[in-house]
mmCIF file of C-alpha atoms in Angstrom:
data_model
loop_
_atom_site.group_PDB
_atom_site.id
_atom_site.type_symbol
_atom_site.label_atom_id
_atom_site.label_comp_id
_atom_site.label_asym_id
_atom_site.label_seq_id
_atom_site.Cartn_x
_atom_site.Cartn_y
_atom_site.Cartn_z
ATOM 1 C CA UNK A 1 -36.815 69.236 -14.666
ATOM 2 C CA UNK A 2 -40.580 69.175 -16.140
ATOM 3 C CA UNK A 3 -43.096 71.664 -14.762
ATOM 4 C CA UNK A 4 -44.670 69.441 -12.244
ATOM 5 C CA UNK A 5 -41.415 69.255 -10.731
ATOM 6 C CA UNK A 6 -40.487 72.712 -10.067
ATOM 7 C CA UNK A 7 -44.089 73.353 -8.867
ATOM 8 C CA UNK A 8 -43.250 71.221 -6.421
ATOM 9 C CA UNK A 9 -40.200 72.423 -5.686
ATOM 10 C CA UNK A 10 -41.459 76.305 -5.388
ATOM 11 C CA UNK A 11 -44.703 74.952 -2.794
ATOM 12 C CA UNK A 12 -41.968 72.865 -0.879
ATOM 13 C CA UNK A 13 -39.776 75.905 -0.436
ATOM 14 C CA UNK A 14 -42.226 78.362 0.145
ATOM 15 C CA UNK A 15 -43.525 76.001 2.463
ATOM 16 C CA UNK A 16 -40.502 75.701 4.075
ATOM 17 C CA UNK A 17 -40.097 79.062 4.573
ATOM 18 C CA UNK A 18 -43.917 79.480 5.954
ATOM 19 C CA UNK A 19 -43.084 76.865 8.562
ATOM 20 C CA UNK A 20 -40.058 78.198 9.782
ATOM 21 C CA UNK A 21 -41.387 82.122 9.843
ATOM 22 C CA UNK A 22 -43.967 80.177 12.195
ATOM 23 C CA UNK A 23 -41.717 78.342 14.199
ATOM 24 C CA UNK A 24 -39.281 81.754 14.838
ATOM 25 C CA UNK A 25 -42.606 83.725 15.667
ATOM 26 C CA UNK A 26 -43.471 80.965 18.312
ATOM 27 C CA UNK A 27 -40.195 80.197 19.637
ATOM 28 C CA UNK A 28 -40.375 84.247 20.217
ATOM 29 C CA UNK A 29 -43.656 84.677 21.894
ATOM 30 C CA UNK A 30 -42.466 81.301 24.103
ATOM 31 C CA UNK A 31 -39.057 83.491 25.400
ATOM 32 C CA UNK A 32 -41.390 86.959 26.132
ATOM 33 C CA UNK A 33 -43.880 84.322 27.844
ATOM 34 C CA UNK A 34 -41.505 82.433 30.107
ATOM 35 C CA UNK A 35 -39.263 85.882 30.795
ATOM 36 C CA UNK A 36 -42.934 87.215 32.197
ATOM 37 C CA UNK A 37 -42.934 83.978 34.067
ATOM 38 C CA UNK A 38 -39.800 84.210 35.578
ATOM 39 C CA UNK A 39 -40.402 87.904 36.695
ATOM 40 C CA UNK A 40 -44.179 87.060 37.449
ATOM 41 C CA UNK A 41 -43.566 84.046 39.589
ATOM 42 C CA UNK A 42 -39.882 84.218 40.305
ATOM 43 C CA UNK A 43 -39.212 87.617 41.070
ATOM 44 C CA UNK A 44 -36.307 87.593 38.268
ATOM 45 C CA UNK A 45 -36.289 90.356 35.981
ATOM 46 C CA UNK A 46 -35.089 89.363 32.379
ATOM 47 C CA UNK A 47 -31.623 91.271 32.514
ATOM 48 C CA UNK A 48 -31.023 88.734 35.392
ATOM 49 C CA UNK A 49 -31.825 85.618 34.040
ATOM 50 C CA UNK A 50 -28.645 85.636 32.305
ATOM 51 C CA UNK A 51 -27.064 86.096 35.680
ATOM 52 C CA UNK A 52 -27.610 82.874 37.046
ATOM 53 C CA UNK A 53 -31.189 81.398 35.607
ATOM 54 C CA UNK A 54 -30.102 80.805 32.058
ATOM 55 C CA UNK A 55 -29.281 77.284 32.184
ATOM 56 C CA UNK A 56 -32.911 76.553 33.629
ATOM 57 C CA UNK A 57 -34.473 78.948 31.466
ATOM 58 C CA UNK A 58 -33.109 77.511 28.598
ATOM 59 C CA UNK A 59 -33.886 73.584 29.620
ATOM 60 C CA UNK A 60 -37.993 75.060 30.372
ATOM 61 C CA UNK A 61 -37.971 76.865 26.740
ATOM 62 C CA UNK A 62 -36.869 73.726 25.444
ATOM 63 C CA UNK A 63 -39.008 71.070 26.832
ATOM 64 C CA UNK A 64 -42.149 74.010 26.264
ATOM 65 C CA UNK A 65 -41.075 73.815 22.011
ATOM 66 C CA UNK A 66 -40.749 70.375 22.069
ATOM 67 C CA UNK A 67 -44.520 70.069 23.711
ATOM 68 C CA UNK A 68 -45.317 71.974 20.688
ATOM 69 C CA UNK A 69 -43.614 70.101 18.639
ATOM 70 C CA UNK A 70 -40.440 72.372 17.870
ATOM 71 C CA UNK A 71 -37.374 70.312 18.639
ATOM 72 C CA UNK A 72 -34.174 72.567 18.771
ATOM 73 C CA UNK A 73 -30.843 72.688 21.182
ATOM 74 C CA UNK A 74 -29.616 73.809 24.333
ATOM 75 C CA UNK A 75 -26.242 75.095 23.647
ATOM 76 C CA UNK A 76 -23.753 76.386 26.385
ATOM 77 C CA UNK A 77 -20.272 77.671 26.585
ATOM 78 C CA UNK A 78 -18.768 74.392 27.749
ATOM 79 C CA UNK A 79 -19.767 72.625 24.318
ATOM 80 C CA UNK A 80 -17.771 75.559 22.116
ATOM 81 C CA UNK A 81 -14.958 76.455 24.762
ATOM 82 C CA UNK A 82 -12.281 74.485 27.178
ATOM 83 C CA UNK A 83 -11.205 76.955 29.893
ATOM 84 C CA UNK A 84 -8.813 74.661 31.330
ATOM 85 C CA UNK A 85 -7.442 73.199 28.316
ATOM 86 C CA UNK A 86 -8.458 69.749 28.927
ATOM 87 C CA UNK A 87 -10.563 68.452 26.696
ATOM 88 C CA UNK A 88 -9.451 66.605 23.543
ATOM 89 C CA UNK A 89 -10.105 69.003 20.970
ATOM 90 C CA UNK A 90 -12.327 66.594 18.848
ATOM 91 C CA UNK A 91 -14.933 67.191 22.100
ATOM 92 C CA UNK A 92 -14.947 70.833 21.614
ATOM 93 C CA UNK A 93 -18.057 71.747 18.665
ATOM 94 C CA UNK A 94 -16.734 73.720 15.866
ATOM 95 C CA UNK A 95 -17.703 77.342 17.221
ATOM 96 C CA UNK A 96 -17.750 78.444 13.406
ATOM 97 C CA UNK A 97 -21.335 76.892 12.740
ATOM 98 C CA UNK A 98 -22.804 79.034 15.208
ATOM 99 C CA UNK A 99 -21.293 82.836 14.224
ATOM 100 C CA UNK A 100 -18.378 84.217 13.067
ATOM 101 C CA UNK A 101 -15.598 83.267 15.544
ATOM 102 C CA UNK A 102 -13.564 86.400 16.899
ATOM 103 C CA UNK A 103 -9.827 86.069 15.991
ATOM 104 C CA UNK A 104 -9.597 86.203 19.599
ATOM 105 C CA UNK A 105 -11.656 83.716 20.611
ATOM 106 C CA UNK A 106 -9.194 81.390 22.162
ATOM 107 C CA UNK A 107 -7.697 83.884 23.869
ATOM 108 C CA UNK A 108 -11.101 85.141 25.257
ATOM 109 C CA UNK A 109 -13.528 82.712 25.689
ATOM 110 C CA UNK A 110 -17.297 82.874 26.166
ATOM 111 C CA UNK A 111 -19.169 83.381 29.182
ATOM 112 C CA UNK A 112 -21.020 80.739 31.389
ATOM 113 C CA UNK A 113 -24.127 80.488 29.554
ATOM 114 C CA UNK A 114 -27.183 78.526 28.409
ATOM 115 C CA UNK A 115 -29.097 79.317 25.380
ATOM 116 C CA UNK A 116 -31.674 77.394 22.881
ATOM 117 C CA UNK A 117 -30.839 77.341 19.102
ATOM 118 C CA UNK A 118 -32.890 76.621 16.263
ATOM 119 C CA UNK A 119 -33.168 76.419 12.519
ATOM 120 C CA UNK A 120 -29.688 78.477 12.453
ATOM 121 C CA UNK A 121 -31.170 81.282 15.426
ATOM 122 C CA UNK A 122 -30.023 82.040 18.749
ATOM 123 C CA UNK A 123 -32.487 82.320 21.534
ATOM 124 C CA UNK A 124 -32.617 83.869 25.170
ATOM 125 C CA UNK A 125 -34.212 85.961 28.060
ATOM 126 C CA UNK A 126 -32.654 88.848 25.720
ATOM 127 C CA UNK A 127 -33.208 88.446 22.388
ATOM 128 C CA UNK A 128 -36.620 86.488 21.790
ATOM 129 C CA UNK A 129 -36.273 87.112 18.072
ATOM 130 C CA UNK A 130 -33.676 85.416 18.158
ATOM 131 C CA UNK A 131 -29.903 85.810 16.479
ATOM 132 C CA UNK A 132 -28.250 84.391 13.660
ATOM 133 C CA UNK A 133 -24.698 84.789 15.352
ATOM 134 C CA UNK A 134 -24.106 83.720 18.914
ATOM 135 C CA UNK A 135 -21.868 86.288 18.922
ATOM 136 C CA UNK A 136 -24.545 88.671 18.552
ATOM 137 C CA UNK A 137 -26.244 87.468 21.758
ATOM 138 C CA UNK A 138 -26.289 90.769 24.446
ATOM 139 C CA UNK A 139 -24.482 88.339 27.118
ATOM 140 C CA UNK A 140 -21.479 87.053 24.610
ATOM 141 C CA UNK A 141 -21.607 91.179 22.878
ATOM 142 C CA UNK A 142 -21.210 92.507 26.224
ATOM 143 C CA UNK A 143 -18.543 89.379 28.008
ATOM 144 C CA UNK A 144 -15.692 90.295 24.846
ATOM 145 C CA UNK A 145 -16.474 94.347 25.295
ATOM 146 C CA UNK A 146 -15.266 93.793 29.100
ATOM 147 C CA UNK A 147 -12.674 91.642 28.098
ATOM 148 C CA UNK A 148 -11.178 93.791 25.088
ATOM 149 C CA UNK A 149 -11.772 97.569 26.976
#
């Protein structure tokens, strides 16, 4: 590889990098801003969105980012977990590319919920910085302590 090469290389990474430090710090300030707006307008306080509101939250964070030009996923329990055992198992996403999968997980499941992911983070009314294991999302933490105490 000549020098103009890995130049290039080094400003495409570091550009890279730029970009998506930019995108995390606006997909942040777009969860704090639509939690006020949920508690401003709605009269739901951000421990409760998760109680009901998430799927909704999640679908207006989603179509906001895209606006702006930030194009992620809505991911929910029912694409990573069968309850009921009826879906083919090639229907079921591979729960490993999106944390570390308890060795309990089939036994335990996840909780009804709605949440955006981007760029390898995990988004909601809780964590506006976002996560890098679903598992480490305050609704999913709190659903296997219940479960396992």
């Amino acid at each position: 590889m000549d020098d103009n090469s890995k130049i290039r290389k080094i400003i495409k990474t570091t550009l890279n990098e730029w970009l998506n430090e930019n995108h995390q710090a606006q997909i942040s300030n777009a969860v704090k801003m639509l939690t006020q707006k949920y508690n401003d307008e709605y009269g739901v306080s951000c421990d409760l969105i998760n109680q009901g509101d998430c799927e909704n939250f999640a679908e207006e964070l989603y179509d906001y980012l895209k606006e702006i030009g930030i194009t992620g996923e809505i991911l929910s329990d029912g694409l990573l977990f069968d309850p009921f055992g009826d879906e083919p198992d090639e229907m079921m996403w591979d729960v490993s590319e999106y944390g570390n999968k308890p060795i309990d997980f089939n036994k335990v499941g996840l909780p009804s919920h709605y949440w955006f992911y981007y760029n390898g983070k995990h988004y909601d009314s809780d964590v506006p910085q976002g996560v890098s294991d679903m598992f480490d999302l305050p609704i999913i933490k709190n659903f296997y302590s219940k479960k396992r105490g």
